[in-house]
Amino acid sequence: MSLTLGSIVDVLGGELHGDSGLKIEGLAPLETATPQHLSFLSHPKYQNQLAASKAACVIVSPQMRGAALVRGACIVSDQPYLYFARVTQLWKKSLPQAQRQQVHPSAVIDPAAFVHPLARIGALCVIERGARIGADTELRSRVTVAENCVIGDRCLVHSGVVIGADGFGFAPNAGAWEKIEQLGAVRIGNDVEIGANTCIDRGALQDTVIEDGVKLDNLIQIGHNVHVGRHTAMAGCVGVAGSAIIGAHCTIGGAANILGHLSLADNVNISAASVVTRSIRKPGTYTGIFPLDDNATWEKNAASLKQLHSLRDRIRALEDKLKTLEQP
């Protein structure tokens, strides 16, 4: 299939410089684009790639208009990355759509569950008693929505997701473990996307809550009683321990971990692979990663870190002694 530059701009807006009748046959990054592709420049640091790109047309910001025009056709937008995202949506809508059943015959839906008539349920999904699935929500194949869990409207849940498994709750008993029954559920708001093989545990007493607009990547673990604020996004392999509260508009980088019973304020950004060991009360970007090094050097540095407490005490003692010596 193909779209003309003119038809793209007619739908999405933007300032076109170039032939409106030029046909675009695909979307591609700057470095791999061919004369049949539309690409985008999201950051000025990739300007060298812009000059060398063979793309038919590039989406750029107003600041990059001049550099783009030297190269060839361009679409100018205040937010090039967002514009490109909307081009991908337009492109997908233009692709031939295969007829799909609203509910695949292999799906298992308890009679006491509610599935909105406009929801789409994929192959081998399981929806248990009391669960509710909202309008225009799509469950891809092999999704499990456990008892009494709720998913709102316009959500997309990818393959292998489990919503409402038991939280990890056990009480010690004479060297063994006694199960704490998980009596809460999971409540997911509207416009949420959940990546493949992510697990969201049900609450122990209160519900686990995922608010509107949250985006979760693949292979994420959300523990019981966690509360995730609206429009927060988490990258792959994040782990959130039980009863953590994460604010709205946060970003959590890949493989980061958040310990249980902590709170993150709104607009907190956690760098990839960081471990959050305390509550964060102020917006901002936080990083906690011990630098990678060759193993021998890393071990020496790690050994030194263990001595920081005693070194601090020794330095304070020396400072006190210096103050005494400096007195007249």
XYZ file of C-alpha atoms in Angstrom:
328
model
C 0.000 0.000 0.000
C 1.002 3.645 -0.247
C -0.111 7.080 0.928
C 0.686 10.402 -0.685
C 2.332 13.150 1.324
C -0.677 15.338 0.610
C -3.117 12.805 2.069
C -1.017 12.492 5.230
C -0.926 16.255 5.753
C -4.633 16.565 4.981
C -5.395 14.236 7.900
C -2.669 15.162 10.387
C -1.817 18.748 9.540
C 1.755 20.002 9.453
C 3.602 22.203 6.992
C 4.547 20.297 3.830
C 7.547 21.320 1.755
C 7.654 19.149 -1.345
C 5.447 17.347 -3.852
C 2.045 16.597 -2.279
C 1.545 13.808 -4.817
C 4.714 11.936 -3.812
C 3.809 8.376 -2.810
C 5.106 6.930 0.466
C 5.316 3.143 0.588
C 6.603 2.697 4.117
C 7.962 4.259 7.312
C 11.588 3.872 8.405
C 14.361 5.349 10.596
C 16.631 7.939 9.022
C 19.607 5.609 8.617
C 17.721 2.824 6.801
C 15.093 4.810 4.897
C 14.941 4.533 1.095
C 13.448 7.009 -1.437
C 10.061 5.322 -0.855
C 10.029 5.953 2.925
C 8.826 8.649 5.300
C 11.107 9.200 8.322
C 11.451 11.652 11.217
C 14.058 13.588 13.190
C 13.138 13.742 16.873
C 16.348 15.274 18.270
C 18.937 17.703 16.834
C 21.789 15.368 17.812
C 20.792 13.145 14.875
C 21.233 15.980 12.366
C 24.113 14.165 10.658
C 21.760 11.267 9.943
C 19.275 13.715 8.460
C 21.820 15.022 5.943
C 22.781 11.496 4.884
C 19.285 10.004 4.839
C 17.766 8.791 1.564
C 14.190 9.137 2.848
C 11.629 10.600 0.462
C 10.480 12.967 3.189
C 11.413 13.671 6.819
C 9.245 15.008 9.637
C 11.169 17.749 11.480
C 10.703 20.545 14.017
C 10.630 24.226 12.941
C 14.212 24.584 14.204
C 15.381 21.913 11.738
C 13.401 23.207 8.752
C 16.438 24.755 7.044
C 18.615 21.659 7.352
C 15.777 19.468 6.125
C 15.098 21.654 3.072
C 18.741 21.386 2.014
C 18.242 17.628 1.912
C 14.797 17.495 0.257
C 11.093 17.200 1.118
C 9.949 17.612 4.705
C 6.893 17.997 6.916
C 7.372 20.572 9.676
C 5.635 19.910 12.998
C 6.097 21.349 16.486
C 6.327 17.785 17.823
C 7.937 15.542 15.189
C 7.930 12.375 17.313
C 4.249 12.766 18.164
C 3.494 13.490 14.502
C 5.336 10.316 13.497
C 3.355 8.338 16.089
C 0.151 9.579 14.486
C 1.460 8.676 11.047
C 1.950 5.096 12.280
C -1.666 5.082 13.479
C -2.877 6.419 10.134
C -0.774 3.839 8.314
C -2.174 0.953 10.338
C -5.750 2.112 9.748
C -5.022 2.172 6.011
C -3.798 -1.430 5.939
C -6.253 -4.135 4.825
C -8.046 -5.362 7.933
C -8.754 -9.060 8.301
C -12.187 -9.935 9.621
C -11.856 -10.932 13.253
C -14.443 -12.416 15.560
C -15.368 -10.354 18.590
C -14.845 -13.417 20.790
C -12.635 -16.255 19.584
C -14.328 -19.682 19.871
C -11.471 -21.002 22.002
C -11.875 -18.302 24.674
C -13.311 -19.442 28.009
C -15.633 -16.909 29.608
C -17.434 -17.624 32.862
C -21.189 -17.029 32.656
C -20.888 -14.702 35.642
C -18.308 -12.498 33.866
C -19.279 -9.414 31.846
C -17.698 -8.713 28.454
C -18.878 -5.594 26.669
C -20.322 -6.362 23.211
C -17.676 -4.099 21.629
C -14.745 -5.811 23.365
C -12.544 -8.240 21.421
C -11.375 -11.430 23.091
C -8.556 -13.406 21.475
C -7.775 -17.087 21.219
C -7.385 -19.116 24.419
C -8.216 -16.230 26.745
C -9.732 -17.042 30.142
C -12.115 -14.620 31.858
C -13.195 -15.805 35.283
C -16.297 -15.252 37.405
C -17.120 -11.654 38.228
C -14.531 -10.175 35.860
C -15.548 -7.205 33.701
C -14.123 -6.140 30.324
C -14.991 -2.669 28.979
C -15.989 -1.361 25.564
C -13.432 -1.400 22.738
C -10.917 -3.236 24.907
C -8.916 -5.931 23.167
C -7.416 -8.979 24.822
C -4.868 -10.635 22.570
C -4.334 -14.418 22.759
C -3.838 -16.304 26.044
C -4.747 -13.488 28.412
C -6.104 -14.475 31.826
C -8.384 -12.117 33.730
C -9.005 -13.673 37.113
C -12.021 -13.531 39.384
C -13.605 -10.100 39.997
C -10.904 -8.149 38.148
C -11.985 -5.149 36.070
C -10.533 -3.725 32.845
C -11.882 -0.422 31.572
C -12.593 0.867 28.069
C -10.216 1.076 25.083
C -7.481 -1.001 26.694
C -5.042 -3.250 24.849
C -3.765 -6.319 26.690
C -1.082 -8.291 24.877
C -0.543 -12.034 24.783
C 0.283 -13.956 27.938
C -0.776 -11.282 30.425
C -2.127 -12.498 33.762
C -4.341 -10.093 35.665
C -5.353 -11.079 39.173
C -2.993 -13.877 40.158
C -2.540 -14.198 43.911
C -0.164 -11.711 45.475
C 2.943 -13.078 47.190
C 1.706 -13.227 50.770
C 2.819 -15.797 53.356
C 3.160 -15.728 57.151
C 5.999 -17.651 58.830
C 4.859 -20.559 60.988
C 7.393 -22.728 62.815
C 9.841 -22.790 59.921
C 7.147 -23.143 57.254
C 4.879 -20.695 55.467
C 1.145 -20.078 55.955
C -0.678 -18.655 52.930
C -2.404 -15.285 53.290
C -5.467 -15.467 51.087
C -5.590 -12.624 48.590
C -9.104 -11.227 48.924
C -8.818 -8.089 46.804
C -8.937 -7.779 43.017
C -7.337 -5.682 40.245
C -8.963 -2.521 38.868
C -7.617 -1.199 35.570
C -8.823 2.119 34.163
C -9.426 3.278 30.599
C -6.893 3.569 27.753
C -4.339 1.299 29.429
C -1.887 -0.842 27.426
C -0.239 -3.887 29.011
C 2.677 -5.651 27.322
C 3.147 -9.372 26.744
C 3.644 -11.689 29.743
C 3.192 -8.947 32.299
C 1.625 -9.972 35.616
C -0.534 -7.778 37.847
C -1.328 -9.410 41.194
C -4.620 -9.022 43.014
C -4.628 -7.197 46.332
C -4.514 -8.924 49.677
C -7.399 -6.933 51.171
C -7.757 -3.835 48.977
C -7.541 -3.836 45.182
C -4.438 -3.354 43.083
C -5.154 -0.231 40.985
C -3.869 0.812 37.557
C -5.287 4.234 36.676
C -6.285 5.640 33.263
C -3.708 5.911 30.492
C -0.982 3.792 32.119
C 1.410 2.059 29.679
C 3.195 -1.116 30.781
C 5.840 -2.859 28.680
C 6.508 -6.605 28.461
C 7.541 -8.802 31.391
C 6.606 -6.396 34.176
C 5.653 -7.595 37.661
C 3.168 -5.483 39.633
C 2.789 -6.763 43.192
C -0.347 -6.861 45.310
C -1.943 -3.619 46.516
C 0.235 -1.480 44.224
C -1.356 1.754 43.011
C -0.109 3.227 39.721
C -1.176 6.778 38.875
C -2.607 7.924 35.556
C -0.403 8.108 32.448
C 2.612 6.545 34.117
C 4.782 4.438 31.785
C 7.059 1.508 32.685
C 9.625 -0.157 30.410
C 10.317 -3.889 30.211
C 11.276 -6.047 33.208
C 10.350 -3.478 35.851
C 9.429 -4.985 39.204
C 7.149 -3.184 41.665
C 6.837 -4.796 45.085
C 3.628 -4.933 47.079
C 1.839 -1.835 48.388
C 4.056 0.642 46.518
C 2.265 3.818 45.422
C 3.455 5.377 42.165
C 2.224 8.812 41.179
C 0.857 10.139 37.910
C 2.990 10.905 34.841
C 5.984 8.934 36.115
C 8.403 6.982 33.919
C 10.188 3.874 35.146
C 13.160 2.717 33.051
C 13.734 -0.883 32.016
C 14.697 -3.412 34.722
C 14.258 -0.855 37.515
C 12.924 -2.130 40.835
C 10.722 -0.364 43.363
C 10.629 -1.800 46.866
C 7.380 -2.376 48.695
C 5.432 0.184 50.760
C 7.233 3.138 49.119
C 5.629 6.198 47.520
C 6.706 8.081 44.407
C 5.398 11.593 43.786
C 3.888 12.644 40.469
C 6.341 13.322 37.617
C 9.156 11.151 38.973
C 11.482 9.562 36.394
C 13.484 6.500 37.434
C 16.495 5.599 35.269
C 16.888 2.097 33.848
C 18.208 -0.630 36.192
C 17.882 1.596 39.267
C 16.675 0.248 42.605
C 14.320 2.543 44.517
C 14.901 1.913 48.222
C 13.182 4.982 49.698
C 10.114 7.070 49.013
C 10.559 9.990 46.609
C 8.601 13.107 47.503
C 9.784 15.558 44.827
C 9.440 15.380 41.015
C 12.645 14.829 39.076
C 14.940 12.204 37.593
C 16.544 9.692 39.941
C 19.322 7.188 39.229
C 20.854 4.493 41.402
C 23.227 2.342 39.372
C 26.670 1.186 40.502
C 28.959 1.803 37.498
C 30.007 -1.158 35.368
C 33.735 -1.975 35.497
C 36.092 -4.901 35.105
C 35.446 -7.338 37.930
C 38.703 -6.801 39.862
C 38.218 -3.017 39.947
C 34.548 -3.401 40.805
C 35.391 -5.627 43.784
C 37.923 -3.089 45.089
C 35.396 -0.267 44.761
C 32.696 -2.350 46.414
C 35.046 -3.127 49.322
C 35.782 0.594 49.693
C 32.076 1.401 49.769
C 31.657 -0.927 52.739
C 34.137 1.276 54.649
C 32.396 4.583 53.932
C 30.648 4.671 57.302
C 33.855 4.256 59.294
C 35.718 6.626 56.962
C 33.061 9.262 57.554
C 33.454 8.912 61.328
C 37.234 9.175 61.046
C 36.996 12.306 58.886
C 34.618 13.938 61.357
C 36.992 13.136 64.206
C 39.900 14.668 62.259
C 37.824 17.773 61.484
C 37.001 18.192 65.166
C 40.695 17.826 66.049
C 41.662 20.443 63.438
C 39.130 22.867 64.838
C 40.655 22.385 68.294
C 44.173 22.986 66.977
C 43.082 26.108 65.088
C 41.620 27.725 68.191
C 43.844 30.518 69.670
